[in-house]
CSV table of N, CA and C and ligand atoms in Angstrom, one decimal:
chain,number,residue,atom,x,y,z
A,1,UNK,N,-21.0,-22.0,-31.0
A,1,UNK,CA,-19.6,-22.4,-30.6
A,1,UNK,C,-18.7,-21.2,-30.4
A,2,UNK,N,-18.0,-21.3,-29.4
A,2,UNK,CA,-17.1,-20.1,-28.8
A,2,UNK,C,-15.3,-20.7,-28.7
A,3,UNK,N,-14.8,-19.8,-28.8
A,3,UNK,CA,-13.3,-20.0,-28.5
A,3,UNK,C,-12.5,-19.7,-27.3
A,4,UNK,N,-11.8,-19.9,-27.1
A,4,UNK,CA,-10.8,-19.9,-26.1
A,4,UNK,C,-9.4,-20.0,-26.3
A,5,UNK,N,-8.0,-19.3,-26.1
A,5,UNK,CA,-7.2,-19.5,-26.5
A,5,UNK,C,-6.7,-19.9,-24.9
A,6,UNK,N,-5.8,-20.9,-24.6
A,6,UNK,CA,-4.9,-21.2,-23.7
A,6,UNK,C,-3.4,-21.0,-24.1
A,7,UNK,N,-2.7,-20.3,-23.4
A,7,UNK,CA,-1.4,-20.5,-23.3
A,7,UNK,C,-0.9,-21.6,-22.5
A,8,UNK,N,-0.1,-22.0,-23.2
A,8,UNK,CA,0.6,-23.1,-22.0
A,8,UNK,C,2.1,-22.6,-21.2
A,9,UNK,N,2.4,-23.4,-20.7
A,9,UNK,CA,3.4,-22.8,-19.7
A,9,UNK,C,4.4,-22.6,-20.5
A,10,UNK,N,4.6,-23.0,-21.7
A,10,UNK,CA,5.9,-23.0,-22.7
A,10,UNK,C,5.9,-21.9,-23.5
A,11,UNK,N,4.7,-21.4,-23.3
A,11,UNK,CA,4.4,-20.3,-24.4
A,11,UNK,C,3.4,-20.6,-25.5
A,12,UNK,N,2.9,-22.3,-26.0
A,12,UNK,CA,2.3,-22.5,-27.0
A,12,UNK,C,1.3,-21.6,-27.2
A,13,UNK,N,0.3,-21.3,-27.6
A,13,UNK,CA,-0.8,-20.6,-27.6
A,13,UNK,C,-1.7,-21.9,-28.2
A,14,UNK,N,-3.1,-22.3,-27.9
A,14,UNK,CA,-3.6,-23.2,-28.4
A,14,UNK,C,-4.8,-22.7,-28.6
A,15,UNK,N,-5.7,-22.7,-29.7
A,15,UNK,CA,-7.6,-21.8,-29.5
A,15,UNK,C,-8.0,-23.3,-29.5
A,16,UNK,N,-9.4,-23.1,-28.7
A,16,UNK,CA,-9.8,-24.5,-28.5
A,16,UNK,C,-11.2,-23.7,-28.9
A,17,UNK,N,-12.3,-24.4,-29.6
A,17,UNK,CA,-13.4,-24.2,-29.9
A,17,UNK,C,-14.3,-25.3,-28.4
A,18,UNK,N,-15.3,-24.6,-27.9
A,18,UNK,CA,-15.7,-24.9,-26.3
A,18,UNK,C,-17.0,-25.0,-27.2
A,19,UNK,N,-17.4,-25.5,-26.2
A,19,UNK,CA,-19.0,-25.7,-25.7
A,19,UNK,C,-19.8,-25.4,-24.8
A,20,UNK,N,-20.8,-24.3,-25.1
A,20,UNK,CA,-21.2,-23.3,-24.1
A,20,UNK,C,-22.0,-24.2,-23.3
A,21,UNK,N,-21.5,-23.4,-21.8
A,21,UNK,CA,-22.0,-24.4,-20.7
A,21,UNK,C,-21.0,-25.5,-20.1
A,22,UNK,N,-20.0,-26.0,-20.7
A,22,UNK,CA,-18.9,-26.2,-19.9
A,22,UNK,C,-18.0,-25.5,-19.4
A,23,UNK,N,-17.0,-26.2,-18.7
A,23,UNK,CA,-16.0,-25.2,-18.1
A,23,UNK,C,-15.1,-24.9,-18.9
A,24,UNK,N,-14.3,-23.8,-18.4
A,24,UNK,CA,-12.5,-23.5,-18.9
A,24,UNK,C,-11.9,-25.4,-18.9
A,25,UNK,N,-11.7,-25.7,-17.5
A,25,UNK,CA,-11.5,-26.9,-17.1
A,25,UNK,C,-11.5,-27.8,-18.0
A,26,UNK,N,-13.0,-27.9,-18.2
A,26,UNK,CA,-13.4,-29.1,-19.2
A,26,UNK,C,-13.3,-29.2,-20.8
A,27,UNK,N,-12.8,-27.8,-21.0
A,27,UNK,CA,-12.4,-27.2,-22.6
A,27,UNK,C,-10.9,-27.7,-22.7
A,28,UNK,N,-10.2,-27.4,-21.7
A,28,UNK,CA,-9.0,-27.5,-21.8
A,28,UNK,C,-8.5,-28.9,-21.3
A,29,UNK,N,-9.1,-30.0,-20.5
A,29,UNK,CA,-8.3,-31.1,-20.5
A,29,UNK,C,-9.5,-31.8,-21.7
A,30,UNK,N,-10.5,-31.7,-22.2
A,30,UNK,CA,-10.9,-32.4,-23.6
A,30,UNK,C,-10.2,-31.6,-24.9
A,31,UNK,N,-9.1,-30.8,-24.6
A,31,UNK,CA,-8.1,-30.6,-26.0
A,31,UNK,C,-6.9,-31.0,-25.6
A,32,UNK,N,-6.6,-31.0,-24.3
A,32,UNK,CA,-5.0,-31.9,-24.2
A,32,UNK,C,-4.4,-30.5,-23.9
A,33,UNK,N,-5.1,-29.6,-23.3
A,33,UNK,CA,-3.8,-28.2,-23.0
A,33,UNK,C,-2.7,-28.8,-21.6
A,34,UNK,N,-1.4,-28.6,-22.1
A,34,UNK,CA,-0.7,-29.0,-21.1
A,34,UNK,C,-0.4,-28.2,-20.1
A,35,UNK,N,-0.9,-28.5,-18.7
A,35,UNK,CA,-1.1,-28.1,-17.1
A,35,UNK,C,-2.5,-27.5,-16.9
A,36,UNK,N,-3.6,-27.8,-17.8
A,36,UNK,CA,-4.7,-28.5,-16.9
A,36,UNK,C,-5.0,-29.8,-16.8
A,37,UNK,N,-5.4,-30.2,-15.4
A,37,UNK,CA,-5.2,-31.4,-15.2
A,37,UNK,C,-7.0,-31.9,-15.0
A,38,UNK,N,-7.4,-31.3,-14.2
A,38,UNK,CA,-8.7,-31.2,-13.1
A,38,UNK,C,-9.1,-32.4,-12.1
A,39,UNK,N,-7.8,-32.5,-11.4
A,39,UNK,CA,-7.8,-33.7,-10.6
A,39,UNK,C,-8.9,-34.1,-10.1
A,40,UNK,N,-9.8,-33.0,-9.6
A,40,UNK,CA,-10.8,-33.2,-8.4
A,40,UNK,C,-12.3,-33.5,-9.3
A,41,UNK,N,-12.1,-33.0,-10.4
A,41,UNK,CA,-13.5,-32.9,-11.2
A,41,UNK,C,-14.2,-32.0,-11.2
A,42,UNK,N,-13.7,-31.0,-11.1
A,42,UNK,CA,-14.4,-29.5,-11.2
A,42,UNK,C,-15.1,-29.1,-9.6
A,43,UNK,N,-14.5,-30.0,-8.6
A,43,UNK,CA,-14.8,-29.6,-7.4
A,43,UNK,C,-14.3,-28.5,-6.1
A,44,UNK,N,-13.6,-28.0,-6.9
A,44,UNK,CA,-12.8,-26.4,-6.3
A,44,UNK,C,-12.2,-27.1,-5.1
A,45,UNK,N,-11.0,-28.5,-5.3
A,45,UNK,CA,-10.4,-29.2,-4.3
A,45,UNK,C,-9.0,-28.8,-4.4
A,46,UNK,N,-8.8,-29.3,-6.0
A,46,UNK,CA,-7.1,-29.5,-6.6
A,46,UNK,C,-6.8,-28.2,-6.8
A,47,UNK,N,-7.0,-27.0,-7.3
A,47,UNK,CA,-6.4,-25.9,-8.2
A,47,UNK,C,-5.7,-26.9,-9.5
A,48,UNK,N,-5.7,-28.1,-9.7
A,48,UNK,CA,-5.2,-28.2,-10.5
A,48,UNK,C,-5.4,-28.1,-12.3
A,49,UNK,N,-6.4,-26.6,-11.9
A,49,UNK,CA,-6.9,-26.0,-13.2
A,49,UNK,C,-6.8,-24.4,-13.3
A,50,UNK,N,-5.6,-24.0,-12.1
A,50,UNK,CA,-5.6,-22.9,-12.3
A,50,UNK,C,-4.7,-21.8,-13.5
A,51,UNK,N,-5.9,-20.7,-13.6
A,51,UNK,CA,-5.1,-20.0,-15.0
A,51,UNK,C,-5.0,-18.4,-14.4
A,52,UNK,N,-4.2,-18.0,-15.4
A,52,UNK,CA,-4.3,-16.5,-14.9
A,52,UNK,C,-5.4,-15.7,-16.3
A,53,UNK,N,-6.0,-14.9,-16.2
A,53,UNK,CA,-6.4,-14.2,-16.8
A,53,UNK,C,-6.0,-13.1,-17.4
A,54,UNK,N,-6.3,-12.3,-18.4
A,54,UNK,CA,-6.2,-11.0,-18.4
A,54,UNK,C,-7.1,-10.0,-17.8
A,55,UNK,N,-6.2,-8.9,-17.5
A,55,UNK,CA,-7.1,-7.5,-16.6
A,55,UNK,C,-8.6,-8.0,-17.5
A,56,UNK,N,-8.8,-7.4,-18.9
A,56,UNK,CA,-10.1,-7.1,-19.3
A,56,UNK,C,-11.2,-8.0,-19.2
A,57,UNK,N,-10.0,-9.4,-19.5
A,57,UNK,CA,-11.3,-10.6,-19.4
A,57,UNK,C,-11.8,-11.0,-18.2
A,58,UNK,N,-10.4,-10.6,-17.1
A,58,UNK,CA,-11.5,-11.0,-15.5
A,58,UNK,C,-12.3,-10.0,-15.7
A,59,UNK,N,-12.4,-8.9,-15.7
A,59,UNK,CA,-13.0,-8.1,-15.6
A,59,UNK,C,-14.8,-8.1,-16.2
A,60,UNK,N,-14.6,-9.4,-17.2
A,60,UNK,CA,-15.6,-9.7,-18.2
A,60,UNK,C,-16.6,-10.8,-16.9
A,61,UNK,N,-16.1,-11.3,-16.2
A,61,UNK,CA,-16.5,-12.5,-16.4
A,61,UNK,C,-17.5,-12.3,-14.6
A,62,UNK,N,-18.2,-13.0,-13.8
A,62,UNK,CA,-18.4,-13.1,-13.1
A,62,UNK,C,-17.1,-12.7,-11.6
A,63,UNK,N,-17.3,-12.3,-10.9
A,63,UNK,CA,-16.4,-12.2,-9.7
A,63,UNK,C,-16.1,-13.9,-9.1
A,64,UNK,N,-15.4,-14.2,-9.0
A,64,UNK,CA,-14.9,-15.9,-8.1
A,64,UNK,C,-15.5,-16.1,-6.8
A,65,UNK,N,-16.2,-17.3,-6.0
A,65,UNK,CA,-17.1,-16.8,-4.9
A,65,UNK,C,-16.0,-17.0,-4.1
A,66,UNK,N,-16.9,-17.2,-3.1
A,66,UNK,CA,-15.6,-17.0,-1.4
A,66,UNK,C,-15.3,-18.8,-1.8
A,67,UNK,N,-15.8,-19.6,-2.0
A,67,UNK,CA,-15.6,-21.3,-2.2
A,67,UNK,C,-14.2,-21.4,-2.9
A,68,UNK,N,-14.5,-20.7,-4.2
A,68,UNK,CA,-13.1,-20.6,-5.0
A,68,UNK,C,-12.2,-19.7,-4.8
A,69,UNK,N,-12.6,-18.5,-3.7
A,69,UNK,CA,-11.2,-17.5,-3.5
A,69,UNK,C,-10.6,-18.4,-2.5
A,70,UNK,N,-11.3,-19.1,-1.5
A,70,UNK,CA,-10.3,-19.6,-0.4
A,70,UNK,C,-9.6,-20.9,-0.8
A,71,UNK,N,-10.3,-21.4,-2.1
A,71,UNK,CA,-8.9,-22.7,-2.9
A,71,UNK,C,-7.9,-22.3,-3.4
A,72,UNK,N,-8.1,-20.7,-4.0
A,72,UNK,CA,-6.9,-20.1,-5.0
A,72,UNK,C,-5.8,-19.7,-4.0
A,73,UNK,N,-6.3,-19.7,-2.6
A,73,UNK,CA,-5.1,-19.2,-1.5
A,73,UNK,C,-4.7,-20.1,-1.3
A,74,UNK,N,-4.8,-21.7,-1.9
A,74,UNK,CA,-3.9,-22.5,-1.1
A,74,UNK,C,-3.7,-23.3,-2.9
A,75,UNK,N,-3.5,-23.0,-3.9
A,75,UNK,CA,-2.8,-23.4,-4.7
A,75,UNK,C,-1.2,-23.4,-4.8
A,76,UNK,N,-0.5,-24.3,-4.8
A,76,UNK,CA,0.6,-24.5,-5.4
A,76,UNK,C,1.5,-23.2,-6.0
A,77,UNK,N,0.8,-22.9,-7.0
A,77,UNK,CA,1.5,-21.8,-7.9
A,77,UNK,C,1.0,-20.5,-6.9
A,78,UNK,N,2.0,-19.6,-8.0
A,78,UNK,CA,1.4,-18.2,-7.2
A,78,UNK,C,0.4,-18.0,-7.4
A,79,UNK,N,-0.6,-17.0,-6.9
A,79,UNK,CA,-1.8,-16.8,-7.2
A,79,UNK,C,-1.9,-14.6,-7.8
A,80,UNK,N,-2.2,-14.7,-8.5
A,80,UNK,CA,-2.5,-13.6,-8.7
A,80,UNK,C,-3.8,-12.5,-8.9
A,81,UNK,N,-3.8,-11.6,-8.9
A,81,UNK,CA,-5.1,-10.3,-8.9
A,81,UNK,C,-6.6,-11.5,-10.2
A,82,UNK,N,-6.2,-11.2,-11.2
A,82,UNK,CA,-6.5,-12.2,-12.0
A,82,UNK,C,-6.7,-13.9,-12.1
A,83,UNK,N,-6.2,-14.3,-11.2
A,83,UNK,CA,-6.3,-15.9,-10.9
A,83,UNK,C,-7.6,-16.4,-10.8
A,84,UNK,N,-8.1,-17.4,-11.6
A,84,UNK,CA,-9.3,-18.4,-11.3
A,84,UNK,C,-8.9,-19.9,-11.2
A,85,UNK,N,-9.9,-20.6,-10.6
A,85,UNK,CA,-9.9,-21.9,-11.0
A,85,UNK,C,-10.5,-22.4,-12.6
A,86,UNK,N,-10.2,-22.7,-13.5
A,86,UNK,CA,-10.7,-22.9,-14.5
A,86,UNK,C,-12.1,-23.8,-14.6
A,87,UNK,N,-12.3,-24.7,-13.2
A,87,UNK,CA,-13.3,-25.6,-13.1
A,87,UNK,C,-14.7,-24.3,-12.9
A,88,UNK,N,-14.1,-23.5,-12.2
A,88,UNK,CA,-15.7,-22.5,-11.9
A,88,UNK,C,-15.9,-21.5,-13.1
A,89,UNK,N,-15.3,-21.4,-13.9
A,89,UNK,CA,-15.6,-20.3,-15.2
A,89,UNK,C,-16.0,-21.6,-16.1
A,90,UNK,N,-17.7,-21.1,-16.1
A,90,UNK,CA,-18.8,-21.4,-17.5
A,90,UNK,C,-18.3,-20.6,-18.6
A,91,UNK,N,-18.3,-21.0,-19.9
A,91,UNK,CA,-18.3,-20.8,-20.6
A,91,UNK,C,-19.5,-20.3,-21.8
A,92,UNK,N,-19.6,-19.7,-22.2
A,92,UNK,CA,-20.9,-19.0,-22.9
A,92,UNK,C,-20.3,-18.3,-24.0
A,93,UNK,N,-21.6,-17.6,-24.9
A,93,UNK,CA,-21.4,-16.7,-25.7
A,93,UNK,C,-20.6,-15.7,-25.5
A,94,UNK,N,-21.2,-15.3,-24.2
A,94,UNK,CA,-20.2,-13.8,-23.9
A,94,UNK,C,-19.0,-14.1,-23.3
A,95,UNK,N,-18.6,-15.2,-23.6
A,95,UNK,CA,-17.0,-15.6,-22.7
A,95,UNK,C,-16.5,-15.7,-24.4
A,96,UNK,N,-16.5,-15.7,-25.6
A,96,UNK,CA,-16.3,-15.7,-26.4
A,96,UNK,C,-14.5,-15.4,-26.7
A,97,UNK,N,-13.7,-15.6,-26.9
A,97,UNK,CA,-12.4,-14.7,-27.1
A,97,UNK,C,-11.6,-14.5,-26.1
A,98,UNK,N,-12.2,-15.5,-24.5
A,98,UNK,CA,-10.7,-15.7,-23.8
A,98,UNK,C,-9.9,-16.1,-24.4
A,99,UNK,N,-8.8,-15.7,-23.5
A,99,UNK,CA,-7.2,-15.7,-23.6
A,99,UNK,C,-6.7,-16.1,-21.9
A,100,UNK,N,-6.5,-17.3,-22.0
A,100,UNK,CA,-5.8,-17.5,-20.6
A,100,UNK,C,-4.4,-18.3,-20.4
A,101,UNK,N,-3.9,-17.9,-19.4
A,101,UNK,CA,-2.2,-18.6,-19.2
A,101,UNK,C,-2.6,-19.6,-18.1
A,102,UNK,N,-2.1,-20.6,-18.6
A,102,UNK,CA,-1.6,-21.8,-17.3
A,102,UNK,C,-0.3,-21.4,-16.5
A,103,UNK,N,-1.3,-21.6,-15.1
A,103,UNK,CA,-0.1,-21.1,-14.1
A,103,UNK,C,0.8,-21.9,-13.8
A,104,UNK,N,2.0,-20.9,-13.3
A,104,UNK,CA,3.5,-22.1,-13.4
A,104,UNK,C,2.6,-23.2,-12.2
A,105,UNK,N,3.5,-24.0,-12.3
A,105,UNK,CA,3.7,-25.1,-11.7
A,105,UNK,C,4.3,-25.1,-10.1
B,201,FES,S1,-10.6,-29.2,-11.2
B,201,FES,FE1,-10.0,-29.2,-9.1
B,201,FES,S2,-10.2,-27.2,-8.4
B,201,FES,FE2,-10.7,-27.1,-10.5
């Protein structure tokens, strides 16, 4: 069992204990984090699972493919250096100790 902390747009900070092999996505709308939604079902359609990261942790995690860079260019919110979809980040052991912000609205 691994953690995750979400910030929400308000500032809350929430740690959710995940289950390796699901998504950010699916961690965060089975805890109730407010502004993930995952309208589409983890099908890189909505962004409406988009987070920002920190430098270190993107840095941790796999690169985003071209499927998910070209949804994050047409999200709503701004998009940033750091920006994922939360539906394409697996979660695992070594994802252990994210820290991610829900992006404005
Ligand atoms: S849940 Fe729709 S893009 Fe992630």
């Amino acid at each position: 069992m691994s953690q995750v902390t979400f910030i929400e747009r308000d500032g809350t900070r929430r740690i959710v204990e995940v289950v390796n092999g699901e998504s950010l996505m699916q961690a965060g709308t089975r805890a109730g984090v407010d502004g993930i939604i995952g309208e589409c079902g983890g099908s890189c359609m909505c962004a409406t699972c988009h987070v920002y990261l920190t430098d270190e942790d993107f840095a941790r995690l796999d690169p985003p493919d071209a499927m998910e860079q070209d949804a994050l260019e047409f999200t709503a919110s701004h998009q940033r250096p750091t920006s994922r979809l939360g539906c394409q980040v697996k979660l695992s052991a070594a994802t252990d100790g994210l820290t991610v912000t829900v992006a404005e609205a």
